[in-house]
mmCIF file of C-alpha atoms in Angstrom:
data_model
loop_
_atom_site.group_PDB
_atom_site.id
_atom_site.type_symbol
_atom_site.label_atom_id
_atom_site.label_comp_id
_atom_site.label_asym_id
_atom_site.label_seq_id
_atom_site.Cartn_x
_atom_site.Cartn_y
_atom_site.Cartn_z
ATOM 1 C CA ILE A 59 -13.639 47.986 4.635
ATOM 2 C CA SER A 60 -13.710 51.788 5.478
ATOM 3 C CA ASP A 61 -14.988 52.748 8.779
ATOM 4 C CA ARG A 62 -17.691 54.873 6.715
ATOM 5 C CA THR A 63 -18.323 51.597 4.509
ATOM 6 C CA LYS A 64 -18.593 49.719 7.866
ATOM 7 C CA GLN A 65 -21.356 52.567 9.426
ATOM 8 C CA ARG A 66 -22.948 52.439 5.856
ATOM 9 C CA TYR A 67 -23.478 48.475 6.115
ATOM 10 C CA LEU A 68 -25.040 49.003 9.760
ATOM 11 C CA ILE A 69 -27.370 52.126 8.790
ATOM 12 C CA THR A 70 -28.538 49.738 6.290
ATOM 13 C CA GLN A 71 -28.921 46.765 8.510
ATOM 14 C CA ARG A 72 -30.781 48.522 10.738
ATOM 15 C CA ALA A 73 -33.429 50.368 8.268
ATOM 16 C CA LEU A 74 -33.994 46.466 6.977
ATOM 17 C CA GLU A 75 -34.608 44.946 10.045
ATOM 18 C CA LYS A 76 -36.816 47.797 11.247
ATOM 19 C CA TYR A 77 -39.252 47.183 8.444
ATOM 20 C CA PHE A 78 -38.601 43.700 8.006
ATOM 21 C CA GLY A 79 -38.167 42.457 11.388
ATOM 22 C CA ASN A 80 -37.037 38.657 11.226
ATOM 23 C CA ALA A 81 -38.628 37.857 7.845
ATOM 24 C CA LYS A 82 -36.316 35.372 6.249
ATOM 25 C CA LEU A 83 -34.543 36.609 2.938
ATOM 26 C CA GLU A 84 -36.497 33.715 1.182
ATOM 27 C CA ASN A 85 -39.760 35.022 2.041
ATOM 28 C CA ILE A 86 -39.301 38.840 0.730
ATOM 29 C CA THR A 87 -40.928 39.536 -2.326
ATOM 30 C CA ARG A 88 -40.432 42.327 -5.128
ATOM 31 C CA ARG A 89 -43.294 43.985 -3.859
ATOM 32 C CA ASP A 90 -42.273 43.654 -0.105
ATOM 33 C CA TYR A 91 -39.162 45.181 -0.958
ATOM 34 C CA GLN A 92 -40.544 47.887 -3.127
ATOM 35 C CA LYS A 93 -42.779 49.297 -0.328
ATOM 36 C CA PHE A 94 -39.976 49.471 1.589
ATOM 37 C CA ILE A 95 -37.970 51.569 -0.733
ATOM 38 C CA ASN A 96 -40.897 53.447 -1.068
ATOM 39 C CA ASN A 97 -41.305 53.675 2.715
ATOM 40 C CA TYR A 98 -37.834 54.411 3.220
ATOM 41 C CA GLY A 99 -37.416 56.622 0.346
ATOM 42 C CA MET A 100 -40.152 59.360 1.761
ATOM 43 C CA THR A 101 -37.442 60.134 4.299
ATOM 44 C CA HIS A 102 -34.422 60.192 2.630
ATOM 45 C CA ALA A 103 -31.903 61.654 -0.180
ATOM 46 C CA LYS A 104 -31.949 59.975 -3.542
ATOM 47 C CA ASP A 105 -27.984 58.903 -3.084
ATOM 48 C CA THR A 106 -28.850 57.432 0.189
ATOM 49 C CA VAL A 107 -31.320 55.166 -0.970
ATOM 50 C CA HIS A 108 -29.225 54.325 -4.135
ATOM 51 C CA LYS A 109 -26.769 53.399 -1.622
ATOM 52 C CA VAL A 110 -28.889 51.063 0.308
ATOM 53 C CA ASN A 111 -30.747 49.774 -2.912
ATOM 54 C CA SER A 112 -26.849 48.704 -4.204
ATOM 55 C CA LEU A 113 -26.106 46.863 -0.927
ATOM 56 C CA VAL A 114 -29.148 44.715 -0.802
ATOM 57 C CA ASN A 115 -28.744 43.806 -4.810
ATOM 58 C CA ALA A 116 -25.384 42.694 -4.138
ATOM 59 C CA CYS A 117 -26.283 40.604 -1.060
ATOM 60 C CA VAL A 118 -29.241 39.282 -3.206
ATOM 61 C CA LYS A 119 -27.028 38.580 -5.947
ATOM 62 C CA ASN A 120 -24.551 36.321 -3.667
ATOM 63 C CA ALA A 121 -27.820 34.587 -2.128
ATOM 64 C CA ILE A 122 -28.965 33.983 -5.626
ATOM 65 C CA TYR A 123 -25.096 32.470 -6.293
ATOM 66 C CA GLU A 124 -25.150 30.602 -2.848
ATOM 67 C CA ASP A 125 -28.616 28.815 -4.338
ATOM 68 C CA ILE A 126 -30.259 30.615 -1.342
ATOM 69 C CA LEU A 127 -32.751 32.458 -3.590
ATOM 70 C CA ALA A 128 -33.620 31.932 -6.639
ATOM 71 C CA LYS A 129 -34.564 35.157 -8.077
ATOM 72 C CA ASN A 130 -33.647 38.657 -7.377
ATOM 73 C CA PHE A 131 -36.335 40.430 -5.581
ATOM 74 C CA CYS A 132 -34.808 44.222 -6.729
ATOM 75 C CA ASP A 133 -34.670 43.911 -10.172
ATOM 76 C CA GLY A 134 -37.038 46.298 -11.553
ATOM 77 C CA VAL A 135 -37.799 47.925 -8.390
ATOM 78 C CA GLU A 136 -38.098 51.725 -8.709
ATOM 79 C CA LEU A 137 -36.267 53.900 -6.535
ATOM 80 C CA VAL A 138 -38.017 56.496 -4.681
ATOM 81 C CA TYR A 139 -36.555 59.562 -2.605
ATOM 82 C CA ASP A 140 -37.523 62.721 -1.057
ATOM 83 C CA PRO A 141 -36.210 65.662 -3.975
ATOM 84 C CA ASP A 142 -36.089 68.069 -1.158
ATOM 85 C CA LYS A 143 -33.491 66.155 1.026
ATOM 86 C CA THR A 144 -31.365 65.556 -2.183
ATOM 87 C CA LYS A 145 -28.509 67.952 -2.666
ATOM 88 C CA LYS A 146 -27.628 69.112 -5.728
ATOM 89 C CA ILE A 147 -24.152 69.400 -6.674
ATOM 90 C CA ASP A 148 -23.214 72.889 -8.022
ATOM 91 C CA TYR A 149 -19.472 72.559 -9.285
ATOM 92 C CA LEU A 150 -17.252 75.883 -9.612
ATOM 93 C CA ASN A 151 -16.912 77.204 -12.974
ATOM 94 C CA VAL A 152 -13.348 77.366 -14.946
ATOM 95 C CA GLU A 153 -13.741 81.522 -13.700
ATOM 96 C CA GLU A 154 -14.623 80.593 -10.323
ATOM 97 C CA MET A 155 -12.028 78.102 -9.935
ATOM 98 C CA ASN A 156 -9.840 80.627 -11.253
ATOM 99 C CA SER A 157 -10.937 83.436 -8.745
ATOM 100 C CA LEU A 158 -10.274 80.394 -5.883
ATOM 101 C CA SER A 159 -6.806 79.845 -7.235
ATOM 102 C CA THR A 160 -5.581 83.605 -7.485
ATOM 103 C CA PHE A 161 -7.515 84.305 -4.040
ATOM 104 C CA SER A 162 -5.642 81.119 -2.130
ATOM 105 C CA GLU A 163 -2.416 82.274 -4.108
ATOM 106 C CA SER A 164 -2.513 85.659 -2.480
ATOM 107 C CA LYS A 165 -3.287 84.393 1.362
ATOM 108 C CA ALA A 166 -0.729 81.886 0.959
ATOM 109 C CA ASN A 167 0.889 81.749 4.327
ATOM 110 C CA PRO A 168 3.204 78.605 5.738
ATOM 111 C CA ASN A 169 1.647 79.067 9.178
ATOM 112 C CA PHE A 170 -1.490 78.263 7.742
ATOM 113 C CA THR A 171 -1.555 75.532 5.254
ATOM 114 C CA SER A 172 -5.211 75.797 3.885
ATOM 115 C CA ASN A 173 -4.619 77.958 0.958
ATOM 116 C CA GLN A 174 -2.112 75.755 -0.028
ATOM 117 C CA MET A 175 -4.238 72.507 0.262
ATOM 118 C CA ILE A 176 -6.804 74.085 -1.787
ATOM 119 C CA LEU A 177 -4.227 75.115 -4.448
ATOM 120 C CA THR A 178 -3.049 71.468 -4.287
ATOM 121 C CA CYS A 179 -6.809 69.883 -5.065
ATOM 122 C CA ILE A 180 -7.646 72.333 -7.668
ATOM 123 C CA TYR A 181 -4.080 71.706 -9.837
ATOM 124 C CA THR A 182 -3.984 67.848 -8.750
ATOM 125 C CA GLY A 183 -7.479 66.868 -8.727
ATOM 126 C CA ALA A 184 -7.135 64.785 -5.506
ATOM 127 C CA ARG A 185 -9.658 63.815 -3.284
ATOM 128 C CA LEU A 186 -10.092 65.837 0.056
ATOM 129 C CA GLY A 187 -8.968 63.193 2.382
ATOM 130 C CA GLU A 188 -5.702 62.726 0.361
ATOM 131 C CA ILE A 189 -4.176 66.238 0.503
ATOM 132 C CA PRO A 190 -3.796 66.272 4.831
ATOM 133 C CA GLY A 191 -2.448 62.505 4.032
ATOM 134 C CA LEU A 192 0.434 63.873 1.795
ATOM 135 C CA LYS A 193 3.726 63.847 3.474
ATOM 136 C CA TRP A 194 6.858 66.023 2.327
ATOM 137 C CA SER A 195 8.594 62.772 0.486
ATOM 138 C CA ASP A 196 5.389 61.992 -1.723
ATOM 139 C CA ILE A 197 6.548 65.144 -3.793
ATOM 140 C CA ASN A 198 8.909 65.149 -5.933
ATOM 141 C CA PHE A 199 10.149 68.608 -7.240
ATOM 142 C CA ASN A 200 12.618 67.197 -10.070
ATOM 143 C CA PHE A 201 9.598 65.508 -11.689
ATOM 144 C CA LYS A 202 6.822 67.887 -10.489
ATOM 145 C CA THR A 203 5.060 65.020 -9.013
ATOM 146 C CA ILE A 204 2.966 64.168 -6.274
ATOM 147 C CA SER A 205 2.689 60.699 -5.120
ATOM 148 C CA ILE A 206 -1.112 59.623 -3.549
ATOM 149 C CA GLN A 207 -0.010 56.871 -0.933
ATOM 150 C CA ARG A 208 -2.558 57.432 1.924
ATOM 151 C CA ALA A 209 -5.317 59.561 2.894
ATOM 152 C CA TRP A 210 -6.197 61.610 6.304
ATOM 153 C CA ASN A 211 -9.132 59.753 8.750
ATOM 154 C CA GLU A 212 -10.732 63.237 9.863
ATOM 155 C CA GLN A 213 -12.534 60.696 12.838
ATOM 156 C CA LYS A 214 -9.676 59.020 14.028
ATOM 157 C CA LYS A 215 -7.202 61.801 13.274
ATOM 158 C CA CYS A 216 -4.409 59.622 11.408
ATOM 159 C CA THR A 217 -3.727 58.441 7.968
ATOM 160 C CA GLN A 218 -5.295 55.200 6.583
ATOM 161 C CA PRO A 219 -4.499 53.464 3.193
ATOM 162 C CA THR A 220 -6.188 54.963 0.101
ATOM 163 C CA LYS A 221 -10.240 54.272 -0.677
ATOM 164 C CA ASN A 222 -8.510 51.438 -2.652
ATOM 165 C CA GLU A 223 -5.245 50.173 -4.550
ATOM 166 C CA SER A 224 -5.783 51.931 -7.768
ATOM 167 C CA SER A 225 -6.212 55.452 -5.606
ATOM 168 C CA LYS A 226 -2.671 54.907 -5.145
ATOM 169 C CA ARG A 227 -1.286 57.114 -8.089
ATOM 170 C CA ILE A 228 1.228 59.564 -8.978
ATOM 171 C CA ILE A 229 0.103 62.842 -10.005
#
């Protein structure tokens, strides 16, 4: 798993331990879990609550598979979140994208690669971390393709494998 995923697991673990203490998994009811979600959601964004619930749900399903639990206490739980902490993503429209492309092309400078990186993102749809992970050998000028083989880890300042195997692709 990636460092970011591991961090998400640890954050979720701490939140569960803080709320449930040493409660045994088989003693947690749907009502208990709904109270946890209500409490946690009061101070967290929709996406964060959704991620926590997804992780807990996956663990509970594994516990059911292993005959530790008889039923899934996550089923039917209503996710509660703080709308003020929830960010709405405002994507660029076609006109704004064209304007950004024109600007980036006009400011292209071999000494500062950010404009070329922006253009590469726009033209390929590659993920933000994949662009700085590119090497010249990933670009095939004859076939006009870019091979995505790795990503850049900003925290560690090094390349790392892509998010998953299917992320390796030729654009």
